[in-house]
Amino acid sequence: MWRATALTLFPEMFPGPLGESLAGKALKEGVWSLEAVDIRRFARDRHGTVDDAPFGGGAGMVLKPDILSAAIEAVAVPGVSKLLMSPRGAPFSQARGRELAAGPGVLLVCGRFEGVDERVIEAHALEEVSVGDFVLSGGEIAAMAVMDCCVRLLPGVMGAAESASEESFEDGLLEYPHYTRPATWAGPDGTERRVPEVLVSGHHGRVAEWRRQQREEITRRRRPDLWDRRRTAKTNEDQ
Ligand code: SAH
């Protein structure tokens, strides 16, 4: 069983959205397990203090190293990757999600306030991971995003094995556009919109070719960064 542990000040937030749909079903079936552990359990005074003012001054509070470290030591399992949710971390990716899903599980530390004492990151060699260039008020939603990405990649969670292989990012390209019935649909302005003809042609080869072209075009236009990276990778492959 793939094991996810979240260290958080808000354990009641879990499983939250992960209790529904694909991830929720897999959770009930025991494909993966989720434990949300309250960092406050490791506080040592009767007020349950977990944070303190930053040395050097400045706004906000910082999670105390002694408390957070005790919590990490209590729940860490050998072989399980230890990640700290952090806006200054490496951008989380489908590729990293695949690696983590192939391992025994993850321990995700959810920050709050201004963040955590730097020494804990060093001492536990926490891998700092960001879910995007924006600031959340806590690491919980970021941790759920990481868990969800990993869980849907676990064997048996998604229906057909190939349903993951053509998705966005899997091969450095974004996904092609989808269409379903009715073949002609009049939108709110009354304009009739027809699905691309090739999709109803019944010609599998032409459909595959159209989808490949769409993926390349969309990636080139929307994400030049992905497009350039892919071209560099291809050039290196060819050499
Ligand atoms: N002072 C910090 C922001 C703290 S936000 C800074 O300027 O970088 C509080 C917590 O929310 C962080 O400790 C982190 O755990 C989480 N968090 C916020 N934004 C995040 C993001 N983009 N990715 C991952 N975690 C994030």
Short mmCIF file of C-alpha atoms and ligand atoms in Angstrom, two decimals:
data_model
loop_
_atom_site.label_atom_id
_atom_site.label_comp_id
_atom_site.label_asym_id
_atom_site.label_seq_id
_atom_site.Cartn_x
_atom_site.Cartn_y
_atom_site.Cartn_z
CA MET A 1 0.00 0.00 0.00
CA TRP A 2 1.29 3.48 -0.95
CA ARG A 3 1.52 5.57 2.19
CA ALA A 4 0.90 9.31 2.47
CA THR A 5 1.46 11.17 5.71
CA ALA A 6 0.76 14.87 6.16
CA LEU A 7 2.22 16.86 9.04
CA THR A 8 -0.17 19.74 9.57
CA LEU A 9 -1.73 22.09 12.08
CA PHE A 10 -5.10 21.32 10.47
CA PRO A 11 -5.46 17.52 10.29
CA GLU A 12 -9.24 17.82 9.94
CA MET A 13 -8.71 19.25 6.44
CA PHE A 14 -7.79 15.71 5.28
CA PRO A 15 -8.80 13.69 3.35
CA GLY A 16 -11.07 16.53 2.15
CA PRO A 17 -11.29 16.36 -1.63
CA LEU A 18 -9.09 13.25 -1.64
CA GLY A 19 -11.97 11.33 -0.05
CA GLU A 20 -14.01 11.66 -3.27
CA SER A 21 -13.89 10.27 -6.79
CA LEU A 22 -10.80 8.45 -8.07
CA ALA A 23 -8.54 9.08 -5.06
CA GLY A 24 -11.37 8.48 -2.58
CA LYS A 25 -12.29 5.15 -4.12
CA ALA A 26 -8.64 4.05 -4.07
CA LEU A 27 -8.39 5.18 -0.45
CA LYS A 28 -11.43 3.07 0.53
CA GLU A 29 -10.06 0.10 -1.40
CA GLY A 30 -6.74 0.33 0.43
CA VAL A 31 -4.64 1.13 -2.64
CA TRP A 32 -3.15 3.93 -0.57
CA SER A 33 -3.40 5.16 3.01
CA LEU A 34 -3.54 8.68 4.35
CA GLU A 35 -2.61 9.82 7.81
CA ALA A 36 -2.83 13.47 8.84
CA VAL A 37 -0.81 14.08 11.98
CA ASP A 38 -1.28 17.20 14.08
CA ILE A 39 2.04 19.02 14.61
CA ARG A 40 0.54 20.46 17.81
CA ARG A 41 0.65 16.99 19.38
CA PHE A 42 4.39 17.51 19.68
CA ALA A 43 4.19 20.84 21.49
CA ARG A 44 5.69 20.75 24.95
CA ASP A 45 3.96 23.50 26.89
CA ARG A 46 0.39 23.53 28.06
CA HIS A 47 -0.59 26.18 25.52
CA GLY A 48 0.43 23.88 22.67
CA THR A 49 2.89 26.42 21.27
CA VAL A 50 4.24 25.48 17.82
CA ASP A 51 5.49 28.82 16.49
CA ASP A 52 7.55 31.79 17.57
CA ALA A 53 8.63 35.22 16.33
CA PRO A 54 11.41 35.31 13.70
CA PHE A 55 14.97 36.10 14.77
CA GLY A 56 16.00 39.36 13.14
CA GLY A 57 12.49 40.71 13.32
CA GLY A 58 9.86 40.99 10.65
CA ALA A 59 6.27 40.00 10.18
CA GLY A 60 4.60 36.75 11.11
CA MET A 61 5.55 33.63 13.00
CA VAL A 62 7.81 30.69 12.25
CA LEU A 63 7.23 27.01 13.05
CA LYS A 64 9.66 26.05 15.82
CA PRO A 65 12.48 23.65 14.87
CA ASP A 66 12.32 21.50 17.99
CA ILE A 67 8.58 20.84 17.73
CA LEU A 68 8.50 20.25 13.97
CA SER A 69 11.59 18.04 14.11
CA ALA A 70 10.06 15.87 16.83
CA ALA A 71 6.95 15.49 14.67
CA ILE A 72 8.99 14.48 11.61
CA GLU A 73 11.01 11.95 13.62
CA ALA A 74 7.83 10.43 15.02
CA VAL A 75 6.22 9.79 11.64
CA ALA A 76 9.14 9.36 9.21
CA VAL A 77 9.52 5.91 7.67
CA PRO A 78 12.80 4.78 6.04
CA GLY A 79 12.59 5.05 2.25
CA VAL A 80 9.66 7.44 2.27
CA SER A 81 10.47 10.80 0.61
CA LYS A 82 10.21 13.80 2.92
CA LEU A 83 8.83 16.89 1.20
CA LEU A 84 8.23 20.37 2.50
CA MET A 85 5.50 22.33 0.75
CA SER A 86 7.13 25.66 -0.04
CA PRO A 87 6.68 28.44 -2.62
CA ARG A 88 10.46 28.59 -3.06
CA GLY A 89 10.73 24.86 -3.73
CA ALA A 90 11.34 23.12 -7.03
CA PRO A 91 8.19 23.29 -9.18
CA PHE A 92 6.30 20.03 -8.69
CA SER A 93 5.94 18.06 -11.92
CA GLN A 94 4.29 15.04 -13.46
CA ALA A 95 7.74 13.46 -13.68
CA ARG A 96 8.38 13.89 -9.94
CA GLY A 97 4.85 12.61 -9.25
CA ARG A 98 5.64 9.44 -11.22
CA GLU A 99 8.85 8.88 -9.26
CA LEU A 100 7.09 9.34 -5.93
CA ALA A 101 4.21 7.09 -6.98
CA ALA A 102 6.74 4.35 -7.81
CA GLY A 103 8.17 4.53 -4.26
CA PRO A 104 6.69 3.47 -0.91
CA GLY A 105 4.99 6.80 -0.18
CA VAL A 106 5.51 10.40 0.92
CA LEU A 107 5.74 12.47 4.06
CA LEU A 108 4.48 15.96 3.33
CA VAL A 109 5.20 18.78 5.75
CA CYS A 110 2.62 21.56 5.51
CA GLY A 111 3.91 24.97 6.50
CA ARG A 112 1.79 27.73 8.01
CA PHE A 113 2.42 31.36 8.99
CA GLU A 114 5.70 32.61 7.45
CA GLY A 115 7.08 29.11 7.12
CA VAL A 116 9.41 26.79 9.02
CA ASP A 117 12.78 27.24 10.74
CA GLU A 118 15.49 26.72 8.09
CA ARG A 119 17.48 24.31 10.28
CA VAL A 120 14.72 21.69 10.15
CA ILE A 121 14.92 21.70 6.35
CA GLU A 122 18.69 21.08 6.57
CA ALA A 123 18.62 18.56 9.40
CA HIS A 124 15.99 16.36 7.78
CA ALA A 125 17.11 17.05 4.20
CA LEU A 126 13.55 18.04 3.30
CA GLU A 127 12.87 18.35 -0.42
CA GLU A 128 11.18 21.71 -0.93
CA VAL A 129 8.36 21.50 -3.46
CA SER A 130 6.18 24.26 -4.89
CA VAL A 131 2.85 23.84 -6.65
CA GLY A 132 3.17 27.15 -8.51
CA ASP A 133 4.37 30.73 -8.44
CA PHE A 134 1.75 32.01 -6.04
CA VAL A 135 1.40 32.03 -2.26
CA LEU A 136 -1.11 29.89 -0.39
CA SER A 137 -1.93 30.45 3.27
CA GLY A 138 -0.76 26.96 4.17
CA GLY A 139 0.80 23.82 2.74
CA GLU A 140 -2.31 21.63 3.03
CA ILE A 141 -3.83 22.38 -0.37
CA ALA A 142 -0.39 22.00 -1.96
CA ALA A 143 0.08 18.65 -0.19
CA MET A 144 -3.31 17.47 -1.44
CA ALA A 145 -2.35 18.43 -4.98
CA VAL A 146 0.86 16.39 -4.70
CA MET A 147 -0.99 13.40 -3.21
CA ASP A 148 -3.70 13.52 -5.86
CA CYS A 149 -1.17 13.59 -8.68
CA CYS A 150 0.68 10.56 -7.23
CA VAL A 151 -2.40 8.53 -6.33
CA ARG A 152 -3.97 8.62 -9.79
CA LEU A 153 -0.69 7.17 -11.10
CA LEU A 154 -0.76 4.17 -8.75
CA PRO A 155 -1.43 0.86 -10.52
CA GLY A 156 -5.15 0.20 -10.90
CA VAL A 157 -6.37 3.65 -9.89
CA MET A 158 -7.00 4.98 -13.39
CA GLY A 159 -9.02 2.69 -15.61
CA ALA A 160 -7.05 1.95 -18.74
CA ALA A 161 -3.27 2.09 -18.50
CA GLU A 162 -3.15 4.25 -21.60
CA SER A 163 -5.39 6.93 -20.09
CA ALA A 164 -2.34 8.48 -18.42
CA SER A 165 0.12 8.12 -21.27
CA GLU A 166 -1.40 10.78 -23.56
CA GLU A 167 -2.15 13.32 -20.88
CA SER A 168 -0.62 16.74 -20.57
CA PHE A 169 3.05 16.74 -19.52
CA GLU A 170 3.55 12.97 -19.86
CA ASP A 171 5.67 13.45 -22.97
CA GLY A 172 6.34 17.17 -22.66
CA LEU A 173 3.21 18.17 -24.61
CA LEU A 174 -0.15 19.54 -23.52
CA GLU A 175 -3.31 17.63 -24.33
CA TYR A 176 -5.35 17.83 -27.53
CA PRO A 177 -8.93 19.24 -27.41
CA HIS A 178 -11.81 16.90 -26.51
CA TYR A 179 -15.28 16.72 -28.03
CA THR A 180 -18.35 14.62 -27.30
CA ARG A 181 -21.97 14.40 -28.54
CA PRO A 182 -23.85 16.25 -29.96
CA ALA A 183 -21.72 16.64 -33.09
CA THR A 184 -23.32 20.03 -33.72
CA TRP A 185 -24.07 22.32 -30.82
CA ALA A 186 -25.49 25.82 -30.78
CA GLY A 187 -23.79 27.85 -28.07
CA PRO A 188 -25.36 30.65 -26.00
CA ASP A 189 -25.06 33.07 -28.92
CA GLY A 190 -26.84 30.66 -31.26
CA THR A 191 -23.71 29.99 -33.32
CA GLU A 192 -23.59 26.39 -34.51
CA ARG A 193 -20.36 24.73 -33.57
CA ARG A 194 -19.43 21.50 -35.26
CA VAL A 195 -16.79 19.07 -34.02
CA PRO A 196 -13.72 18.84 -36.27
CA GLU A 197 -14.65 16.65 -39.24
CA VAL A 198 -11.64 14.34 -38.85
CA LEU A 199 -12.97 13.10 -35.48
CA VAL A 200 -16.13 11.69 -37.07
CA SER A 201 -14.28 10.31 -40.10
CA GLY A 202 -13.71 6.94 -38.44
CA HIS A 203 -10.13 7.07 -39.73
CA HIS A 204 -7.93 6.23 -36.74
CA GLY A 205 -4.67 7.17 -38.41
CA ARG A 206 -5.94 10.61 -39.37
CA VAL A 207 -7.42 11.16 -35.90
CA ALA A 208 -4.07 10.30 -34.28
CA GLU A 209 -2.23 12.62 -36.66
CA TRP A 210 -4.69 15.49 -36.02
CA ARG A 211 -4.36 15.06 -32.27
CA ARG A 212 -0.56 15.08 -32.48
CA GLN A 213 -0.64 18.28 -34.51
CA GLN A 214 -3.06 19.88 -32.03
CA ARG A 215 -0.86 18.94 -29.08
CA GLU A 216 2.20 20.46 -30.72
CA GLU A 217 0.38 23.61 -31.80
CA ILE A 218 -1.21 24.20 -28.38
CA THR A 219 2.06 23.57 -26.55
CA ARG A 220 4.03 25.86 -28.87
CA ARG A 221 1.52 28.67 -28.48
CA ARG A 222 0.67 28.40 -24.78
CA ARG A 223 3.83 27.06 -23.26
CA PRO A 224 6.92 28.06 -25.20
CA ASP A 225 8.96 26.97 -22.18
CA LEU A 226 7.75 23.35 -22.52
CA TRP A 227 8.16 23.50 -26.28
CA ASP A 228 11.78 24.67 -26.07
CA ARG A 229 12.63 22.07 -23.45
CA ARG A 230 11.16 19.35 -25.63
CA ARG A 231 13.08 20.52 -28.67
CA THR A 232 16.33 20.60 -26.69
CA ALA A 233 15.65 17.08 -25.39
CA LYS A 234 14.96 15.85 -28.93
CA THR A 235 18.11 17.46 -30.30
CA ASN A 236 20.17 15.76 -27.59
CA GLU A 237 18.50 12.43 -28.34
CA ASP A 238 19.32 12.73 -32.03
CA GLN A 239 23.00 13.44 -31.38
N1 SAH B 1 6.62 33.49 3.76
C1 SAH B 1 6.54 32.51 2.72
C2 SAH B 1 5.07 32.14 2.43
C3 SAH B 1 4.44 31.38 3.55
S1 SAH B 1 2.89 30.72 3.08
C4 SAH B 1 7.21 33.04 1.46
O1 SAH B 1 7.25 34.24 1.27
O2 SAH B 1 7.71 32.23 0.68
C5 SAH B 1 2.64 29.51 4.33
C6 SAH B 1 2.89 28.08 3.91
O3 SAH B 1 2.04 27.74 2.83
C7 SAH B 1 4.29 27.76 3.43
O4 SAH B 1 5.14 27.47 4.51
C8 SAH B 1 4.07 26.55 2.56
O5 SAH B 1 4.04 25.35 3.32
C9 SAH B 1 2.67 26.78 2.01
N2 SAH B 1 2.68 27.29 0.63
C10 SAH B 1 2.33 28.53 0.23
N3 SAH B 1 2.43 28.67 -1.10
C11 SAH B 1 2.85 27.49 -1.58
C12 SAH B 1 3.16 27.00 -2.90
N4 SAH B 1 3.06 27.77 -3.97
N5 SAH B 1 3.57 25.72 -3.02
C13 SAH B 1 3.69 24.93 -1.93
N6 SAH B 1 3.42 25.33 -0.67
C14 SAH B 1 3.00 26.59 -0.48
#
